[in-house]
């Protein structure tokens, strides 16, 4: 009788099996603090849930930011607004061990993810890995890294799985290429943004071809170069015909490619553009392709279910156009990293 009375006094949520209650909490992570105030039973349930390893991407972005010439770097965790309370609760409940005297800083943004930052420490990183889970959305390497530094970062990243990788290389080398590709395979990366102005690999084009065999989408960003803007340079590679390279990239796993090169628009010749317009739509694949170019705008045409156009870019400091070749089913699709 006493058991029945006690059960009747519990809410429906309190009476649910643990697994089902946790599933509900997973869908409303922004309500964990309110739920804890409801009753002692729910407080206990919520705290038990918060101490479990995350079963969904709790951290949106893991960013490595180099802060000095000695190779020290800061790690920044970007937490989506709807996950911020759950992250805070996990941090509060685990305020022990490496976190008892942590120097983690929190930055709240009105319309952007909350940020937590700390100087890299292996013990602290292990603890972060434990309570954030193994799944991320995006990893960003926002400053240039040499091989030694990237070796450390590569080992850290091997603990996670993530879809998007955004990197800026000081230089592309053969050794760095091997580590980079290993990270992509280990972490099951699907989309990659890459930027470099110095490519010293023995076969620089092979880097792009190898990357195209590993991921479905690539965004190449050409930084401003010291040479004049008539230089034919992209990704640290000078004076080559890009049409065969791009076609070969799309012949692999890759089906989505964007090239942003406002500063050296001559990298893509008129003949390159003509070849791409004629051949890409017939690759037996639903292509998504955009590339900065220095050609006058052209009207849209349809070729083998692909829309082809050259559009004027507005609102930019440097006038430019963009070659667009997209399967009709993907015309309104955006690039994940924008």
CSV table of C-alpha atoms in Angstrom, one decimal:
chain,number,residue,atom,x,y,z
A,1,UNK,CA,0.0,0.0,0.0
A,2,UNK,CA,2.8,2.4,0.9
A,3,UNK,CA,4.5,1.6,-2.4
A,4,UNK,CA,1.4,2.3,-4.4
A,5,UNK,CA,0.9,5.6,-2.6
A,6,UNK,CA,4.5,6.6,-3.3
A,7,UNK,CA,4.1,5.7,-7.0
A,8,UNK,CA,0.9,7.7,-7.2
A,9,UNK,CA,2.7,10.8,-5.8
A,10,UNK,CA,5.3,10.6,-8.6
A,11,UNK,CA,4.8,12.5,-11.8
A,12,UNK,CA,4.6,10.5,-15.1
A,13,UNK,CA,8.2,11.6,-16.0
A,14,UNK,CA,9.5,10.4,-12.6
A,15,UNK,CA,7.8,7.0,-13.1
A,16,UNK,CA,9.4,6.4,-16.6
A,17,UNK,CA,12.1,3.8,-16.9
A,18,UNK,CA,15.6,5.3,-16.7
A,19,UNK,CA,16.5,4.8,-20.4
A,20,UNK,CA,13.2,6.5,-21.6
A,21,UNK,CA,13.7,9.4,-19.1
A,22,UNK,CA,17.2,9.9,-20.4
A,23,UNK,CA,16.0,9.9,-24.0
A,24,UNK,CA,13.6,12.7,-23.2
A,25,UNK,CA,16.4,14.7,-21.5
A,26,UNK,CA,18.5,14.2,-24.6
A,27,UNK,CA,15.8,16.0,-26.6
A,28,UNK,CA,15.5,18.9,-24.2
A,29,UNK,CA,19.1,19.6,-23.0
A,30,UNK,CA,18.3,23.2,-22.5
A,31,UNK,CA,15.8,22.3,-19.7
A,32,UNK,CA,18.1,20.3,-17.4
A,33,UNK,CA,18.4,23.0,-14.7
A,34,UNK,CA,14.6,23.5,-14.6
A,35,UNK,CA,14.0,19.7,-14.3
A,36,UNK,CA,16.4,19.5,-11.4
A,37,UNK,CA,14.3,22.0,-9.5
A,38,UNK,CA,11.1,20.0,-10.0
A,39,UNK,CA,11.8,17.3,-7.4
A,40,UNK,CA,14.5,15.3,-5.7
A,41,UNK,CA,13.7,12.3,-7.9
A,42,UNK,CA,14.1,14.3,-11.1
A,43,UNK,CA,17.2,16.0,-9.8
A,44,UNK,CA,18.8,12.6,-9.2
A,45,UNK,CA,17.7,11.4,-12.7
A,46,UNK,CA,19.1,14.5,-14.4
A,47,UNK,CA,22.4,14.3,-12.6
A,48,UNK,CA,22.8,10.7,-13.4
A,49,UNK,CA,22.1,11.5,-17.1
A,50,UNK,CA,24.5,14.4,-17.1
A,51,UNK,CA,27.3,12.2,-15.8
A,52,UNK,CA,27.0,9.7,-18.7
A,53,UNK,CA,29.1,9.9,-21.8
A,54,UNK,CA,27.4,12.0,-24.4
A,55,UNK,CA,25.5,10.0,-27.0
A,56,UNK,CA,25.1,13.0,-29.4
A,57,UNK,CA,27.4,15.8,-30.5
A,58,UNK,CA,27.4,18.1,-27.4
A,59,UNK,CA,30.3,20.2,-28.7
A,60,UNK,CA,29.6,21.9,-32.0
A,61,UNK,CA,33.2,23.0,-32.8
A,62,UNK,CA,36.6,22.1,-31.4
A,63,UNK,CA,39.1,24.8,-32.3
A,64,UNK,CA,42.9,24.8,-32.0
A,65,UNK,CA,44.4,28.3,-31.9
A,66,UNK,CA,48.1,28.8,-31.8
A,67,UNK,CA,49.1,31.5,-29.4
A,68,UNK,CA,53.0,31.7,-29.5
A,69,UNK,CA,56.1,30.7,-31.3
A,70,UNK,CA,56.9,28.0,-28.8
A,71,UNK,CA,54.0,25.9,-30.2
A,72,UNK,CA,51.6,26.4,-27.3
A,73,UNK,CA,48.0,26.4,-28.4
A,74,UNK,CA,44.6,27.2,-26.9
A,75,UNK,CA,41.7,24.9,-27.3
A,76,UNK,CA,38.3,26.4,-27.7
A,77,UNK,CA,35.0,24.4,-27.3
A,78,UNK,CA,32.0,26.0,-29.0
A,79,UNK,CA,28.7,24.8,-27.5
A,80,UNK,CA,25.4,25.4,-29.3
A,81,UNK,CA,22.9,27.4,-27.3
A,82,UNK,CA,20.5,24.5,-26.8
A,83,UNK,CA,23.3,22.3,-25.3
A,84,UNK,CA,24.9,25.0,-23.1
A,85,UNK,CA,22.9,24.2,-19.9
A,86,UNK,CA,23.7,20.5,-20.2
A,87,UNK,CA,27.4,21.3,-20.8
A,88,UNK,CA,27.4,23.6,-17.7
A,89,UNK,CA,25.8,21.0,-15.6
A,90,UNK,CA,28.4,18.4,-16.6
A,91,UNK,CA,31.1,20.9,-15.8
A,92,UNK,CA,29.5,21.6,-12.4
A,93,UNK,CA,29.1,18.0,-11.4
A,94,UNK,CA,32.6,17.0,-12.4
A,95,UNK,CA,34.4,20.0,-10.8
A,96,UNK,CA,37.1,17.7,-9.4
A,97,UNK,CA,40.4,16.3,-10.6
A,98,UNK,CA,41.9,18.3,-13.5
A,99,UNK,CA,39.0,20.7,-13.3
A,100,UNK,CA,39.3,21.6,-9.6
A,101,UNK,CA,41.8,24.4,-10.4
A,102,UNK,CA,41.0,24.7,-14.1
A,103,UNK,CA,41.7,28.0,-16.0
A,104,UNK,CA,38.9,27.3,-18.5
A,105,UNK,CA,37.3,30.6,-19.5
A,106,UNK,CA,33.7,31.0,-20.6
A,107,UNK,CA,32.4,33.5,-23.2
A,108,UNK,CA,28.7,33.9,-23.7
A,109,UNK,CA,27.5,35.2,-27.1
A,110,UNK,CA,24.0,36.5,-27.7
A,111,UNK,CA,23.4,34.8,-31.1
A,112,UNK,CA,26.5,32.6,-31.3
A,113,UNK,CA,27.6,29.4,-29.5
A,114,UNK,CA,29.0,29.7,-26.0
A,115,UNK,CA,32.7,29.3,-25.9
A,116,UNK,CA,35.0,27.6,-23.3
A,117,UNK,CA,38.7,28.0,-23.8
A,118,UNK,CA,41.8,26.7,-22.0
A,119,UNK,CA,45.5,26.1,-22.7
A,120,UNK,CA,46.2,22.6,-23.9
A,121,UNK,CA,47.1,20.1,-21.2
A,122,UNK,CA,46.9,16.4,-22.0
A,123,UNK,CA,45.3,15.4,-18.7
A,124,UNK,CA,42.7,18.2,-19.0
A,125,UNK,CA,42.1,17.2,-22.7
A,126,UNK,CA,41.4,13.6,-21.6
A,127,UNK,CA,38.9,14.8,-19.1
A,128,UNK,CA,37.2,17.0,-21.7
A,129,UNK,CA,37.0,14.0,-24.0
A,130,UNK,CA,35.4,11.9,-21.2
A,131,UNK,CA,32.5,14.2,-20.6
A,132,UNK,CA,31.9,15.8,-24.0
A,133,UNK,CA,31.7,12.4,-25.7
A,134,UNK,CA,33.5,11.3,-28.9
A,135,UNK,CA,31.3,13.0,-31.5
A,136,UNK,CA,31.8,16.6,-32.8
A,137,UNK,CA,30.4,18.5,-35.7
A,138,UNK,CA,33.5,20.5,-36.7
A,139,UNK,CA,37.2,20.8,-36.0
A,140,UNK,CA,39.1,24.0,-36.8
A,141,UNK,CA,42.8,24.6,-37.0
A,142,UNK,CA,42.8,28.4,-37.2
A,143,UNK,CA,46.5,29.2,-37.4
A,144,UNK,CA,49.5,27.6,-39.2
A,145,UNK,CA,51.0,24.5,-37.7
A,146,UNK,CA,54.2,22.6,-38.5
A,147,UNK,CA,54.6,18.9,-38.6
A,148,UNK,CA,55.5,18.5,-34.9
A,149,UNK,CA,52.5,20.5,-33.7
A,150,UNK,CA,50.2,18.8,-36.1
A,151,UNK,CA,51.4,15.4,-34.8
A,152,UNK,CA,50.2,16.3,-31.3
A,153,UNK,CA,46.9,17.6,-32.7
A,154,UNK,CA,46.4,14.5,-34.8
A,155,UNK,CA,46.8,12.3,-31.7
A,156,UNK,CA,44.2,14.4,-29.9
A,157,UNK,CA,41.7,14.3,-32.8
A,158,UNK,CA,42.0,10.5,-33.1
A,159,UNK,CA,39.8,10.3,-30.0
A,160,UNK,CA,36.9,11.9,-31.8
A,161,UNK,CA,34.7,11.5,-34.8
A,162,UNK,CA,33.5,14.6,-36.7
A,163,UNK,CA,32.1,15.5,-40.1
A,164,UNK,CA,33.8,18.8,-40.9
A,165,UNK,CA,37.5,19.7,-40.8
A,166,UNK,CA,38.6,23.3,-41.4
A,167,UNK,CA,42.4,23.8,-41.6
A,168,UNK,CA,45.0,26.4,-42.6
A,169,UNK,CA,48.4,25.0,-43.4
A,170,UNK,CA,51.7,26.9,-43.2
A,171,UNK,CA,52.9,24.6,-45.9
A,172,UNK,CA,51.8,21.4,-47.5
A,173,UNK,CA,54.6,18.8,-47.2
A,174,UNK,CA,54.7,15.1,-47.8
A,175,UNK,CA,55.0,14.3,-44.0
A,176,UNK,CA,52.1,16.6,-43.2
A,177,UNK,CA,50.0,15.1,-46.0
A,178,UNK,CA,50.3,11.6,-44.4
A,179,UNK,CA,49.2,12.8,-41.0
A,180,UNK,CA,46.4,14.9,-42.4
A,181,UNK,CA,44.9,12.0,-44.4
A,182,UNK,CA,45.3,9.7,-41.4
A,183,UNK,CA,43.2,12.1,-39.4
A,184,UNK,CA,40.5,12.2,-42.1
A,185,UNK,CA,40.3,8.4,-42.3
A,186,UNK,CA,40.4,7.8,-38.5
A,187,UNK,CA,37.8,10.5,-37.7
A,188,UNK,CA,35.5,9.8,-40.6
A,189,UNK,CA,35.6,13.3,-42.0
A,190,UNK,CA,33.2,14.0,-44.9
A,191,UNK,CA,33.8,17.7,-45.6
A,192,UNK,CA,37.1,19.6,-45.6
A,193,UNK,CA,38.0,23.3,-45.9
A,194,UNK,CA,41.7,23.8,-46.7
A,195,UNK,CA,43.9,26.9,-47.1
A,196,UNK,CA,47.6,27.3,-47.8
A,197,UNK,CA,49.9,29.6,-49.7
A,198,UNK,CA,52.9,27.3,-49.8
A,199,UNK,CA,52.9,23.8,-51.3
A,200,UNK,CA,56.3,22.0,-51.1
A,201,UNK,CA,55.0,18.5,-51.5
A,202,UNK,CA,56.8,16.3,-54.1
A,203,UNK,CA,53.5,16.2,-56.1
A,204,UNK,CA,51.2,19.0,-54.9
A,205,UNK,CA,48.3,18.0,-57.2
A,206,UNK,CA,48.3,14.5,-55.6
A,207,UNK,CA,47.3,16.1,-52.3
A,208,UNK,CA,44.0,17.3,-53.8
A,209,UNK,CA,43.4,14.0,-55.6
A,210,UNK,CA,44.1,12.0,-52.5
A,211,UNK,CA,41.8,14.3,-50.5
A,212,UNK,CA,39.1,13.9,-53.1
A,213,UNK,CA,39.3,10.1,-52.6
A,214,UNK,CA,38.6,10.5,-48.9
A,215,UNK,CA,35.9,13.2,-48.6
A,216,UNK,CA,32.6,14.2,-50.4
A,217,UNK,CA,33.1,17.9,-50.2
A,218,UNK,CA,36.0,20.3,-50.4
A,219,UNK,CA,36.2,24.1,-50.0
A,220,UNK,CA,39.6,25.5,-51.2
A,221,UNK,CA,40.4,29.1,-50.0
A,222,UNK,CA,43.2,31.0,-51.6
A,223,UNK,CA,44.7,33.6,-49.2
A,224,UNK,CA,45.9,37.0,-50.5
A,225,UNK,CA,49.2,36.5,-52.2
A,226,UNK,CA,52.3,38.8,-52.4
A,227,UNK,CA,52.3,38.7,-56.2
A,228,UNK,CA,50.1,40.7,-58.4
A,229,UNK,CA,46.6,39.6,-59.0
A,230,UNK,CA,47.3,38.4,-62.5
A,231,UNK,CA,49.3,35.5,-61.1
A,232,UNK,CA,47.9,32.0,-61.9
A,233,UNK,CA,48.1,30.5,-58.4
A,234,UNK,CA,45.8,28.3,-56.3
A,235,UNK,CA,46.6,26.3,-53.2
A,236,UNK,CA,50.3,27.1,-53.5
A,237,UNK,CA,50.3,25.6,-57.1
A,238,UNK,CA,51.3,27.9,-59.9
A,239,UNK,CA,50.6,28.0,-63.7
A,240,UNK,CA,48.8,24.7,-64.3
A,241,UNK,CA,45.7,23.8,-66.2
A,242,UNK,CA,43.1,23.2,-63.6
A,243,UNK,CA,40.3,21.7,-65.7
A,244,UNK,CA,41.9,18.2,-65.8
A,245,UNK,CA,42.7,18.3,-62.1
A,246,UNK,CA,39.2,19.3,-61.1
A,247,UNK,CA,37.7,16.7,-63.4
A,248,UNK,CA,39.9,14.0,-61.9
A,249,UNK,CA,38.9,15.2,-58.4
A,250,UNK,CA,35.2,14.7,-59.2
A,251,UNK,CA,36.0,11.3,-60.7
A,252,UNK,CA,36.7,10.1,-57.2
A,253,UNK,CA,34.6,10.2,-54.0
A,254,UNK,CA,34.2,14.0,-54.2
A,255,UNK,CA,30.9,15.4,-55.5
A,256,UNK,CA,31.0,18.9,-54.1
A,257,UNK,CA,33.7,21.5,-54.6
A,258,UNK,CA,34.0,25.2,-54.0
A,259,UNK,CA,37.0,27.3,-54.9
A,260,UNK,CA,37.3,30.8,-53.4
A,261,UNK,CA,40.2,32.7,-55.1
A,262,UNK,CA,39.4,36.5,-55.1
A,263,UNK,CA,43.1,37.5,-55.3
A,264,UNK,CA,44.4,35.4,-58.2
A,265,UNK,CA,41.4,35.0,-60.5
A,266,UNK,CA,43.5,34.1,-63.5
A,267,UNK,CA,44.2,30.6,-62.1
A,268,UNK,CA,41.2,29.4,-64.1
A,269,UNK,CA,41.8,30.0,-67.8
A,270,UNK,CA,39.0,30.6,-70.4
A,271,UNK,CA,39.9,27.1,-71.8
A,272,UNK,CA,39.6,25.5,-68.4
A,273,UNK,CA,36.2,27.0,-68.0
A,274,UNK,CA,35.1,25.8,-71.4
A,275,UNK,CA,36.3,22.2,-70.7
A,276,UNK,CA,34.6,22.2,-67.2
A,277,UNK,CA,31.3,23.4,-68.7
A,278,UNK,CA,31.4,20.7,-71.4
A,279,UNK,CA,32.6,17.7,-69.4
A,280,UNK,CA,31.5,18.0,-65.7
A,281,UNK,CA,27.8,17.6,-66.4
A,282,UNK,CA,28.5,14.2,-68.1
A,283,UNK,CA,30.5,12.6,-65.3
A,284,UNK,CA,27.5,10.4,-64.3
A,285,UNK,CA,27.4,12.2,-61.0
A,286,UNK,CA,25.2,14.9,-59.4
A,287,UNK,CA,27.9,17.6,-59.4
A,288,UNK,CA,27.9,20.7,-57.1
A,289,UNK,CA,30.7,23.1,-58.2
A,290,UNK,CA,31.4,26.7,-57.7
A,291,UNK,CA,34.7,28.5,-58.5
A,292,UNK,CA,35.8,32.1,-58.6
A,293,UNK,CA,36.9,33.2,-62.1
A,294,UNK,CA,37.6,36.3,-64.1
A,295,UNK,CA,35.0,36.0,-66.9
A,296,UNK,CA,32.0,38.1,-67.8
A,297,UNK,CA,28.6,36.8,-66.5
A,298,UNK,CA,26.8,34.4,-68.7
A,299,UNK,CA,23.2,33.3,-68.9
A,300,UNK,CA,22.1,30.0,-67.3
A,301,UNK,CA,21.9,27.0,-69.5
A,302,UNK,CA,20.9,23.3,-68.8
A,303,UNK,CA,23.2,20.5,-69.9
A,304,UNK,CA,22.4,16.9,-68.9
A,305,UNK,CA,20.3,18.0,-65.9
A,306,UNK,CA,23.0,20.4,-64.7
A,307,UNK,CA,22.5,24.1,-64.4
A,308,UNK,CA,25.5,26.1,-65.8
A,309,UNK,CA,26.1,29.8,-65.4
A,310,UNK,CA,28.7,32.4,-64.6
A,311,UNK,CA,27.3,35.0,-62.1
A,312,UNK,CA,28.6,38.3,-61.0
A,313,UNK,CA,29.8,38.6,-57.4
A,314,UNK,CA,28.5,41.7,-55.7
A,315,UNK,CA,29.5,43.5,-52.5
A,316,UNK,CA,33.2,42.4,-52.7
A,317,UNK,CA,36.2,44.7,-52.6
A,318,UNK,CA,37.7,42.9,-55.7
A,319,UNK,CA,35.3,42.5,-58.7
A,320,UNK,CA,34.9,38.8,-59.7
A,321,UNK,CA,32.6,36.2,-61.1
A,322,UNK,CA,31.8,32.6,-60.1
A,323,UNK,CA,31.5,29.6,-62.4
A,324,UNK,CA,28.5,27.5,-61.2
A,325,UNK,CA,27.8,24.0,-62.4
A,326,UNK,CA,25.2,22.2,-60.3
A,327,UNK,CA,22.8,19.3,-60.7
A,328,UNK,CA,19.2,20.6,-60.8
A,329,UNK,CA,18.4,18.8,-57.6
A,330,UNK,CA,21.3,20.6,-55.8
A,331,UNK,CA,20.9,24.2,-57.1
A,332,UNK,CA,19.7,25.6,-53.7
A,333,UNK,CA,22.2,23.6,-51.6
A,334,UNK,CA,24.6,25.5,-49.5
A,335,UNK,CA,28.2,24.6,-48.5
A,336,UNK,CA,28.2,23.2,-45.0
A,337,UNK,CA,31.1,25.4,-43.8
A,338,UNK,CA,29.5,28.8,-44.7
